Amino acid sequence: MRSLIDIVDFSVEEIQQLLETACDISENPAKYAERCRGKKLATLFYEPSTRTRLSFEAAMYELGGNVLGFSEAASSSAAKGESMADTAKMLSCYADIMAIRHPKEGAPFVAATNATIPVINAGDGGHCHPTQTLADLLTVYRENGRLHDLTIGCCGDLKYGRTVHSLISAFSRYDNIKFVLISPEELKLPKYVKYEVLDKNGMQYVETTSLEEAMPQLDVLYMTRIQRERFDSFDEYERLKDSYILTPEKMAAAKPTMRVLHPLPRVNEISVKVDEDPRAAYFRQALNGKYMRMALILKLLKEAEEGKQMEPVNAVENSALICDNPRCISSTEQELPHRFKLVDAERGIYRCIYCEGKKTLG
């Protein structure tokens, strides 16, 4: 069944259609109030979430549908050792569509390959968060009036920030986009994102540790929090957590048309005083998330009725290729085959189909 696991699962044309549907929903909510009557969304949230889970629930209710599910792993059969594959097969008996957030990278992909209903990745570890990216795209589209000819600053945790990884992948397909990557050395964007997304698509980007120097050139500033849950070392987190704090004084150097986005929740990386600035778009961004999830649910349910299927993944199994990423779903679900896709034949580079962990042959 067609699902959304990574933002690049959808073409630019499909994303544009979603943007247009979301805009229409925001302007004509009554038109969509019964579109999902009799349909059920299952929300499987194995780690804490406020905005994503509640926006999915609000989206389904406002479409006239119903919601079932859980908000923590301890209240599910995962606490008893049930596999993601079995959970997906079981939920397919009860719901019409499911949204999954999971700390293990690749869990939604495993669900999608075993479910008989559409699966939406609502965030998997530090890997992807495609529905947040849809909210981001809609916000930039509505606030800046375009998705091209933009300089976008990404600030904070670029190493583990799945929202940043998905955002860069999404914008890699639009014209004249430049990224300014602002982070401490320890939290720089992973090399595979730089080399296999930015470099491969010929995109402009610079890396810096200075938010102040970057501010004047930006059309969009995408702030992120330093995520405690992604660190193995509490001491390292404590050392880095206050690396960047956006204040009205720093905003003074920005363009009048610049917009500040943040996937939320914030801790202290944006002063509450910035909320008063009309360029602060992050709460409007949260509302846009509901509209985009409504549009997405409608799209995937329609495609399910039409029998549209996921594109097959060209992957190989090789005894020399074992994923050693401890955050990968294959590290806990022992019966999952270790499967890899070839991304660079010349250098013999493969990536795990679940978490995109790198392995090399030769």
C-alpha atoms as one frame of an Amber mdcrd trajectory, in Angstrom:
protein
   0.000   0.000   0.000   1.267   3.527  -0.800   2.750   5.108   2.337   4.843
   8.127   3.337   8.144   7.113   4.936  10.515   9.743   3.524   9.659  13.123
   2.003  11.230  12.057  -1.310   8.556   9.349  -1.612   6.425  12.143  -3.103
   7.265  14.010  -6.282   7.429  17.814  -6.411   4.130  17.741  -8.292   2.485
  15.648  -5.578   3.768  17.998  -2.883   2.374  20.969  -4.796  -1.014  19.257
  -4.923  -0.845  18.701  -1.156   0.030  22.378  -0.629  -2.945  23.461  -2.695
  -5.285  21.069  -0.884  -4.013  22.258   2.510  -4.579  25.906   1.532  -8.099
  25.059   0.405  -8.782  23.224   3.680  -7.670  26.268   5.686  -9.977  28.522
   3.680 -12.962  26.166   3.356 -12.988  23.799   6.369 -16.701  22.965   6.077
 -16.070  21.533   2.605 -13.913  18.778   4.155 -15.828  18.117   7.401 -17.209
  14.703   6.335 -14.523  13.493   3.936 -13.333  10.719   6.296 -16.654   9.745
   7.792 -16.470   6.058   8.792 -12.650   5.954   8.551 -10.239   5.272  11.437
  -6.706   6.534  12.001  -4.436   4.505  14.304  -1.773   6.567  16.077   1.167
   4.472  17.320   3.428   6.771  19.335   6.287   4.871  20.968   7.945   8.059
  22.224   6.559  11.342  23.603   4.872  13.800  21.284   2.451  16.669  21.676
   2.141  18.569  18.379   2.544  15.665  15.978   0.191  13.269  17.762  -2.482
  15.848  18.567  -2.318  17.423  15.111  -2.884  13.987  13.539  -5.847  13.432
  15.840  -7.249  16.915  15.183  -6.769  16.381  11.446  -8.737  13.124  11.433
 -11.519  14.465  13.654 -11.893  17.581  11.493 -12.226  15.322   8.466 -15.093
  13.514  10.202 -13.147  10.349  11.032 -12.176   8.585  14.262  -8.903   7.861
  16.044  -7.560   4.920  18.063  -4.092   4.163  19.348  -1.620   4.813  22.146
   0.752   7.575  23.231   3.562   5.574  24.834   5.259   2.247  24.218   4.523
   1.016  27.757   0.797   0.926  26.999   1.253  -1.193  23.862   2.170  -4.823
  23.248   5.669  -3.665  22.364   6.244  -3.827  26.126   5.605  -7.565  25.806
   8.033  -7.932  22.930   5.678  -7.725  19.928   7.525  -6.949  16.706   6.783
  -3.947  14.524   5.823  -6.269  11.675   3.212  -8.050  13.809   1.896  -4.757
  15.179   1.425  -3.430  11.647  -0.411  -6.569  10.534  -2.650  -6.442  13.599
  -3.491  -2.709  13.248  -4.378  -3.295   9.613  -7.352  -5.296  10.902  -8.704
  -2.370  12.939  -7.877   0.877  11.122  -7.831   2.381   7.635  -4.539   4.289
   7.991  -1.829   4.538  10.664   0.744   7.095  11.835   3.839   5.842  13.667
   6.451   7.600  15.789   9.246   5.362  16.999  12.705   5.888  18.528  14.208
   3.201  16.285  15.163   4.334  12.792  13.380   2.362  10.104  10.442   1.219
  12.229   7.800   2.936  10.027   9.395   1.370   6.934   9.102  -2.082   8.490
   5.467  -1.330   9.334   4.732  -0.193   5.791   6.181  -3.354   4.270   3.923
  -5.497   6.467   0.703  -3.476   6.714  -2.217  -3.657   4.320  -3.162  -0.027
   4.998  -1.186   3.205   4.395   1.528   4.020   6.937   2.716   7.544   7.755
   6.127   8.090   9.319   5.555  10.525  12.197   9.264  10.504  13.099  11.758
   7.648  13.451  14.696   8.361  15.727  17.125  10.842  14.187  16.245   9.699
  10.682  13.184  11.294   9.018  10.128  13.347   9.888   8.335  13.857   6.552
   5.032  15.240   7.861   6.898  17.948   9.763   8.604  18.775   6.481   5.222
  19.073   4.773   4.243  21.576   7.490   7.537  23.405   6.929   7.001  23.588
   3.171   3.480  24.922   3.567   4.717  27.557   6.028   7.504  28.761   3.729
   5.061  28.703   0.791   2.509  30.845   2.631   4.949  33.122   4.454   7.572
  33.701   1.739   5.343  33.172  -1.293   7.644  30.654  -2.980   9.691  27.469
  -2.593  12.594  28.592  -4.790  15.236  31.345  -4.733  15.708  31.104  -0.966
  18.596  31.174   1.492  17.695  28.908   4.392  19.589  28.838   7.665  19.361
  25.655   9.753  20.544  26.265  13.302  21.188  23.969  16.267  21.267  20.180
  16.257  21.962  19.292  12.644  23.474  15.894  13.459  20.458  14.249  15.084
  17.783  16.680  13.857  15.530  14.544  11.666  13.461  17.616  10.751  16.548
  19.248   9.224  17.483  16.106   7.286  13.987  15.881   5.787  13.892  19.632
   5.054  17.168  19.498   3.119  15.972  16.486   1.115  12.748  18.295   0.260
  14.397  21.527  -0.857  17.037  19.679  -2.888  14.442  19.491  -5.657  13.714
  23.228  -5.868  15.666  25.844  -7.826  18.275  28.235  -6.446  18.217  27.112
  -2.812  21.204  27.873  -0.590  21.625  26.383   2.886  23.569  27.997   5.712
  24.318  25.239   8.231  24.788  26.731  11.711  25.889  24.362  14.470  28.603
  23.480  16.967  31.339  21.285  15.490  29.968  18.311  17.444  26.490  18.648
  15.905  27.332  19.295  12.262  25.162  17.892   9.496  26.045  14.205   8.828
  28.394  13.656   5.924  25.956  11.414   4.098  23.372  14.214   3.951  25.989
  16.665   2.687  27.509  14.337   0.112  24.479  12.382  -1.026  21.858  15.138
  -0.953  23.534  18.548  -1.125  26.577  17.665  -3.245  24.773  15.151  -5.427
  22.172  17.763  -6.351  24.714  20.539  -6.847  23.265  22.658  -4.056  24.981
  25.647  -2.505  25.747  25.436   1.204  28.128  26.822   3.787  28.868  25.663
   7.328  29.406  28.084  10.185  29.298  28.235  13.964  28.050  31.863  14.018
  24.328  32.626  13.965  25.013  36.360  14.121  27.105  36.343  10.942  24.484
  34.327   9.065  21.396  36.375  10.002  21.514  39.215   7.405  21.492  36.893
   4.384  18.657  34.557   5.420  15.133  34.323   3.978  14.248  31.534   6.421
  15.815  30.680   9.780  14.990  27.122  10.860  15.792  26.842  14.572  16.031
  23.468  16.306  16.490  22.455  19.913  19.427  20.461  21.182  17.697  17.140
  21.822  18.531  15.499  25.146  16.959  12.203  24.051  19.437  11.800  21.159
  22.589  12.052  23.321  24.351   9.080  24.874  26.258  11.421  27.202  24.408
  13.768  29.559  27.597  15.804  30.062  27.898  16.419  26.317  24.262  17.520
  26.192  24.779  19.933  29.098  27.801  21.424  27.376  25.996  22.009  24.074
  22.387  22.698  25.041  22.690  26.510  25.124  24.805  26.852  21.987  22.302
  29.155  20.261  19.604  31.401  21.708  17.627  33.633  19.334  16.796  37.019
  20.867  15.204  40.272  19.636  18.702  41.767  19.504  19.840  39.084  17.055
  16.621  39.477  15.045  17.504  43.137  14.468  20.097  42.067  11.889  17.596
  40.011   9.843  15.652  41.014   6.751  12.128  42.425   7.292  10.852  39.538
   5.144  12.809  36.799   6.930  10.739  34.154   8.724  11.659  32.083  11.775
  10.506  28.454  11.820  10.891  25.863  14.562   9.440  22.320  14.641   8.806
  22.730  18.396   8.944  22.105  21.265  11.401  24.838  22.094  13.329  24.869
  25.337  15.243  28.119  25.494  16.728  28.396  21.986  14.185  31.113  21.098
  13.442  33.823  23.634   9.717  34.236  24.310  10.213  37.913  23.432  10.737
  36.888  19.806   7.111  35.633  19.755   5.970  39.249  19.423   7.918  39.704
  16.180   5.693  39.240  13.083   8.552  37.307  11.502   8.126  34.540  14.108
   6.138  31.934  12.168   6.513  28.850  14.360   3.027  28.818  15.859   1.493
  29.411  12.428   3.741  26.533  11.329   2.120  24.275  13.940  -1.329  25.119
  12.544  -0.095  24.450   9.026   0.927  21.001  10.236  -2.706  20.138  10.895
  -3.777  21.296   7.433  -1.019  19.335   5.705  -1.796  16.184   7.674  -5.439
  16.527   6.664  -4.385  16.789   3.022  -2.030  13.814   3.411  -4.657  11.579
   5.021  -7.062  12.352   2.170  -4.405  11.595  -0.449  -3.297   8.266   1.021
  -6.836   7.030   1.684  -7.823   7.868  -1.892  -4.783   6.025  -3.236  -5.583
   3.042  -0.997  -9.041   2.852  -2.560  -7.373   2.906  -5.973  -5.004   0.104
  -4.925  -1.837   2.161  -5.360   1.258   0.400  -4.012   4.650   1.444  -2.614
   7.566   1.536  -5.021   9.716  -1.573  -4.458  13.143  -1.033  -2.869  16.064
  -2.452  -4.805  18.058  -3.999  -1.974  20.547  -6.806  -1.453  21.378  -9.182
   1.376  25.025 -10.020   1.913  26.631 -11.703   4.908  29.329  -9.014   4.832
  26.718  -6.272   5.197  25.431  -6.003   8.757  24.034  -2.717  10.083  25.846
  -1.734  13.278  23.803   1.396  14.031  22.382   0.875  17.565  19.453   3.154
  16.694  18.396   0.990  13.733  15.247  -1.136  14.074  17.331  -4.140  12.989
  19.316  -3.874  16.240  16.285  -4.874  18.310  14.158  -6.968  15.949  16.516
  -9.850  15.409  14.541 -11.627  12.689  14.670  -8.640  10.344  16.991  -9.365
   7.428  19.873  -6.912   7.070  19.222  -5.382   3.647  21.149  -2.642   1.879
  20.804  -0.432  -1.178  23.795   0.450  -3.354  24.311   4.222  -3.420  27.832
   4.500  -4.897  28.986   1.635  -7.104  32.427   3.143  -7.749  33.300   3.303
  -4.044  31.235   0.269  -3.044  29.053   2.224  -0.629  25.795   0.695   0.595
  23.175   2.097   2.954  20.839   0.191   5.256  17.285   0.318   3.906  15.965
   0.999   7.413  18.241   3.682   8.870  20.575   4.629   5.973  23.585   3.502
   8.004  26.657   3.288   5.768  28.621   0.143   4.937  31.417  -0.324   2.422
  32.469  -3.345   0.394  35.833  -3.517  -1.283
